Amino acid sequence: MSGSGVFNFGNFRCNFCSNVSSLDAFYSRRIGRSPSGADLAYAKGEFADVPQATSVLGAAKVTGRTSSGYSVGLLNAVTGKTTADVQLLDGTRTTQEVEPLAN
């Protein structure tokens, strides 16, 4: 992501930890991720058609630098409500929300 350095908040170092080298406070790849409520659909019926990702309805990123040298950034994204089609044990079909509208 161009300008992603604006959203880094330093590195986390641990001299005594074997599996930690750095920690980023911001990770933009979660925007539009796989629905986190897929288990709700699978628990509701015999068959569930869960989408692979949520829909990104809109997103914007603005970065810049102040006259005194500070970097500033704004990132906003809106993802839509995502539903899965579910077939119940009696053969009827319904839907289950697997990810809410989020900003």
Coordinates of N, CA and C in Angstrom, one line a residue:
M1 N 0.9 -1.2 0.0 CA 0.0 0.0 0.0 C 0.9 1.2 0.0
S2 N 0.7 2.1 -1.0 CA 1.5 3.3 -1.1 C 1.2 4.2 0.1
G3 N 2.3 4.7 0.7 CA 2.1 5.6 1.9 C 1.8 4.8 3.2
S4 N 2.0 3.5 3.2 CA 1.7 2.7 4.4 C 2.6 3.1 5.6
G5 N 3.7 3.7 5.3 CA 4.6 4.0 6.4 C 4.0 5.0 7.4
V6 N 3.0 5.8 6.9 CA 2.3 6.8 7.7 C 1.6 6.1 8.8
F7 N 1.1 4.8 8.5 CA 0.3 4.1 9.5 C 1.1 3.2 10.4
N8 N 2.4 3.2 10.3 CA 3.2 2.4 11.2 C 3.5 3.1 12.5
F9 N 3.5 2.4 13.6 CA 3.6 3.0 14.9 C 4.9 2.5 15.6
G10 N 5.9 2.2 14.8 CA 7.1 1.7 15.4 C 7.2 0.2 15.5
N11 N 8.3 -0.3 15.9 CA 8.5 -1.7 15.9 C 8.5 -2.2 17.4
F12 N 8.0 -3.4 17.6 CA 8.1 -4.1 18.9 C 9.2 -5.1 18.8
R13 N 10.1 -5.0 19.7 CA 11.2 -5.9 19.8 C 11.3 -6.7 21.1
C14 N 11.6 -7.9 21.0 CA 11.7 -8.7 22.3 C 13.0 -9.6 22.2
N15 N 13.9 -9.3 23.0 CA 15.2 -10.0 23.0 C 15.1 -11.4 23.6
F16 N 14.0 -11.6 24.3 CA 13.9 -12.9 25.0 C 12.9 -13.8 24.3
C17 N 12.2 -13.3 23.3 CA 11.1 -14.1 22.6 C 11.7 -14.7 21.3
S18 N 11.4 -15.9 21.0 CA 12.0 -16.5 19.8 C 11.1 -16.3 18.6
N19 N 9.8 -16.0 18.8 CA 8.9 -15.9 17.6 C 8.4 -14.5 17.4
V20 N 9.0 -13.5 18.0 CA 8.5 -12.1 17.8 C 9.6 -11.3 17.2
S21 N 9.4 -10.6 16.1 CA 10.4 -9.7 15.6 C 9.9 -8.3 15.5
S22 N 8.6 -8.2 15.1 CA 8.0 -6.8 15.0 C 6.5 -6.9 15.1
L23 N 5.9 -5.9 15.5 CA 4.4 -5.8 15.7 C 3.9 -4.6 15.0
D24 N 3.0 -4.7 14.1 CA 2.4 -3.6 13.4 C 1.0 -3.4 14.0
A25 N 0.7 -2.1 14.4 CA -0.6 -1.8 15.0 C -1.7 -1.7 14.0
F26 N -1.4 -1.6 12.7 CA -2.4 -1.5 11.7 C -2.1 -2.5 10.5
Y27 N -3.2 -3.2 10.1 CA -3.0 -4.2 9.1 C -4.2 -4.0 8.1
S28 N -4.0 -3.3 7.0 CA -5.1 -3.0 6.1 C -5.7 -4.2 5.3
R29 N -5.1 -5.3 5.3 CA -5.6 -6.5 4.6 C -6.8 -7.1 5.2
R30 N -7.2 -6.6 6.4 CA -8.5 -7.1 7.0 C -9.7 -6.5 6.4
I31 N -9.5 -5.4 5.6 CA -10.6 -4.7 5.0 C -11.1 -5.6 3.8
G32 N -12.3 -6.1 3.9 CA -12.9 -7.0 2.8 C -12.5 -8.4 3.1
R33 N -12.1 -8.7 4.3 CA -11.7 -10.1 4.7 C -12.8 -11.1 4.5
S34 N -12.5 -12.4 4.7 CA -13.6 -13.4 4.8 C -14.5 -13.1 5.9
P35 N -15.8 -13.4 5.7 CA -16.8 -13.2 6.8 C -16.4 -13.9 8.1
S36 N -16.4 -13.2 9.2 CA -16.1 -13.8 10.5 C -17.2 -14.6 11.1
G37 N -18.4 -14.5 10.6 CA -19.5 -15.2 11.2 C -20.0 -16.5 10.4
A38 N -19.0 -17.0 9.6 CA -19.4 -18.2 8.8 C -19.8 -19.4 9.7
D39 N -19.3 -19.5 10.9 CA -19.7 -20.6 11.8 C -21.2 -20.5 12.1
L40 N -21.8 -19.3 12.1 CA -23.2 -19.2 12.4 C -24.1 -19.8 11.3
A41 N -23.6 -19.6 10.0 CA -24.3 -20.2 8.9 C -24.2 -21.7 8.9
Y42 N -23.0 -22.3 9.2 CA -22.8 -23.7 9.2 C -23.6 -24.4 10.3
A43 N -23.7 -23.7 11.4 CA -24.5 -24.2 12.6 C -26.0 -24.2 12.3
K44 N -26.4 -23.3 11.5 CA -27.9 -23.1 11.3 C -28.5 -24.2 10.4
G45 N -27.8 -24.7 9.4 CA -28.4 -25.7 8.5 C -27.4 -26.7 8.0
E46 N -28.0 -27.6 7.1 CA -27.2 -28.7 6.6 C -26.2 -28.2 5.6
F47 N -26.5 -27.2 4.8 CA -25.6 -26.6 3.8 C -25.6 -25.1 3.9
A48 N -24.4 -24.5 3.7 CA -24.3 -23.1 3.7 C -23.4 -22.6 2.6
D49 N -23.9 -21.6 1.9 CA -23.1 -21.0 0.8 C -22.6 -19.7 1.3
V50 N -21.4 -19.7 1.9 CA -20.8 -18.5 2.5 C -19.9 -17.8 1.5
P51 N -20.0 -16.5 1.3 CA -19.1 -15.8 0.4 C -17.7 -15.8 0.9
Q52 N -16.8 -15.7 -0.1 CA -15.3 -15.8 0.2 C -14.8 -14.5 0.9
A53 N -15.5 -13.3 0.6 CA -15.0 -12.0 1.1 C -16.2 -11.1 1.3
T54 N -16.1 -10.1 2.1 CA -17.1 -9.1 2.2 C -16.9 -8.0 1.1
S55 N -18.0 -7.3 0.7 CA -17.9 -6.3 -0.3 C -17.5 -5.0 0.3
V56 N -16.5 -4.4 -0.4 CA -16.0 -3.1 0.0 C -16.9 -2.1 -0.7
L57 N -17.7 -1.3 0.0 CA -18.6 -0.4 -0.7 C -17.9 0.9 -1.0
G58 N -16.9 1.3 -0.3 CA -16.1 2.5 -0.6 C -14.9 2.6 0.4
A59 N -13.9 3.2 -0.1 CA -12.7 3.4 0.7 C -11.9 4.6 0.2
A60 N -11.3 5.3 1.2 CA -10.4 6.4 0.8 C -9.2 6.5 1.8
K61 N -8.1 7.0 1.2 CA -6.9 7.2 2.0 C -6.3 8.5 1.6
V62 N -6.0 9.3 2.7 CA -5.4 10.6 2.4 C -4.2 10.7 3.3
T63 N -3.0 11.0 2.7 CA -1.8 11.2 3.5 C -1.2 12.5 3.1
G64 N -0.4 13.0 4.0 CA 0.3 14.2 3.8 C 1.3 14.6 4.9
R65 N 1.9 15.7 4.7 CA 2.9 16.2 5.7 C 2.6 17.6 6.0
T66 N 2.7 17.9 7.3 CA 2.5 19.3 7.8 C 3.7 20.2 7.5
S67 N 3.5 21.5 7.6 CA 4.6 22.4 7.4 C 5.8 22.2 8.4
S68 N 5.5 21.6 9.5 CA 6.5 21.4 10.5 C 7.1 20.0 10.4
G69 N 6.7 19.2 9.4 CA 7.3 17.9 9.1 C 6.6 16.7 9.7
Y70 N 5.5 16.8 10.3 CA 4.8 15.7 10.8 C 4.0 15.0 9.7
S71 N 4.0 13.7 9.6 CA 3.2 12.9 8.7 C 1.9 12.7 9.2
V72 N 0.8 12.8 8.4 CA -0.5 12.6 8.9 C -1.2 11.7 7.8
G73 N -2.2 10.9 8.3 CA -2.9 10.0 7.4 C -4.3 9.7 7.9
L74 N -5.2 9.5 7.0 CA -6.6 9.1 7.3 C -6.9 8.0 6.3
L75 N -7.5 6.9 6.9 CA -8.0 5.8 6.1 C -9.3 5.5 6.6
N76 N -10.3 5.3 5.6 CA -11.6 4.9 6.0 C -12.2 4.0 4.9
A77 N -12.9 2.9 5.4 CA -13.5 2.0 4.4 C -14.8 1.5 5.0
V78 N -15.7 1.3 4.1 CA -17.1 0.8 4.5 C -17.3 -0.6 3.8
T79 N -17.6 -1.6 4.6 CA -17.9 -2.9 4.0 C -19.3 -3.2 4.2
G80 N -20.0 -3.9 3.3 CA -21.4 -4.1 3.3 C -21.7 -5.3 4.2
K81 N -23.0 -5.4 4.5 CA -23.6 -6.5 5.2 C -23.5 -7.7 4.3
T82 N -23.0 -8.9 4.8 CA -22.8 -10.1 4.0 C -23.7 -11.2 4.6
T83 N -24.4 -11.9 3.7 CA -25.3 -13.0 4.2 C -24.9 -14.2 3.4
A84 N -25.2 -15.4 4.0 CA -25.0 -16.7 3.4 C -26.3 -17.3 3.2
D85 N -26.4 -18.0 2.1 CA -27.6 -18.8 1.8 C -27.5 -20.1 2.6
V86 N -28.5 -20.5 3.3 CA -28.5 -21.7 4.1 C -29.7 -22.6 3.8
Q87 N -29.4 -23.9 3.7 CA -30.5 -24.9 3.5 C -30.7 -25.6 4.8
L88 N -31.9 -25.6 5.3 CA -32.2 -26.2 6.6 C -32.4 -27.7 6.4
L89 N -32.5 -28.5 7.5 CA -32.7 -29.9 7.4 C -34.0 -30.3 6.7
D90 N -35.1 -29.5 6.8 CA -36.3 -29.8 6.2 C -36.4 -29.4 4.7
G91 N -35.3 -28.9 4.2 CA -35.2 -28.6 2.8 C -35.5 -27.2 2.4
T92 N -36.0 -26.4 3.4 CA -36.3 -25.0 3.1 C -35.0 -24.2 3.1
R93 N -35.0 -23.0 2.5 CA -33.8 -22.2 2.4 C -34.1 -20.9 3.1
T94 N -33.0 -20.4 3.7 CA -33.0 -19.1 4.5 C -31.7 -18.4 4.3
T95 N -31.5 -17.3 4.9 CA -30.2 -16.6 4.9 C -29.8 -16.4 6.4
Q96 N -28.5 -16.2 6.5 CA -27.9 -15.9 7.8 C -26.8 -14.8 7.6
E97 N -26.9 -13.8 8.4 CA -25.9 -12.7 8.4 C -24.6 -13.3 8.9
V98 N -23.5 -13.1 8.1 CA -22.2 -13.6 8.5 C -21.2 -12.5 8.7
E99 N -21.5 -11.3 8.3 CA -20.7 -10.1 8.5 C -21.6 -8.9 8.5
P100 N -21.6 -8.0 9.5 CA -22.4 -6.8 9.5 C -21.8 -5.7 8.7
L101 N -22.6 -4.7 8.4 CA -22.1 -3.5 7.8 C -21.1 -2.9 8.7
A102 N -19.9 -2.6 8.2 CA -18.9 -2.1 9.1 C -18.2 -0.9 8.5
N103 N -17.6 0.0 9.3 CA -16.9 1.1 8.9 C -15.6 1.1 9.7

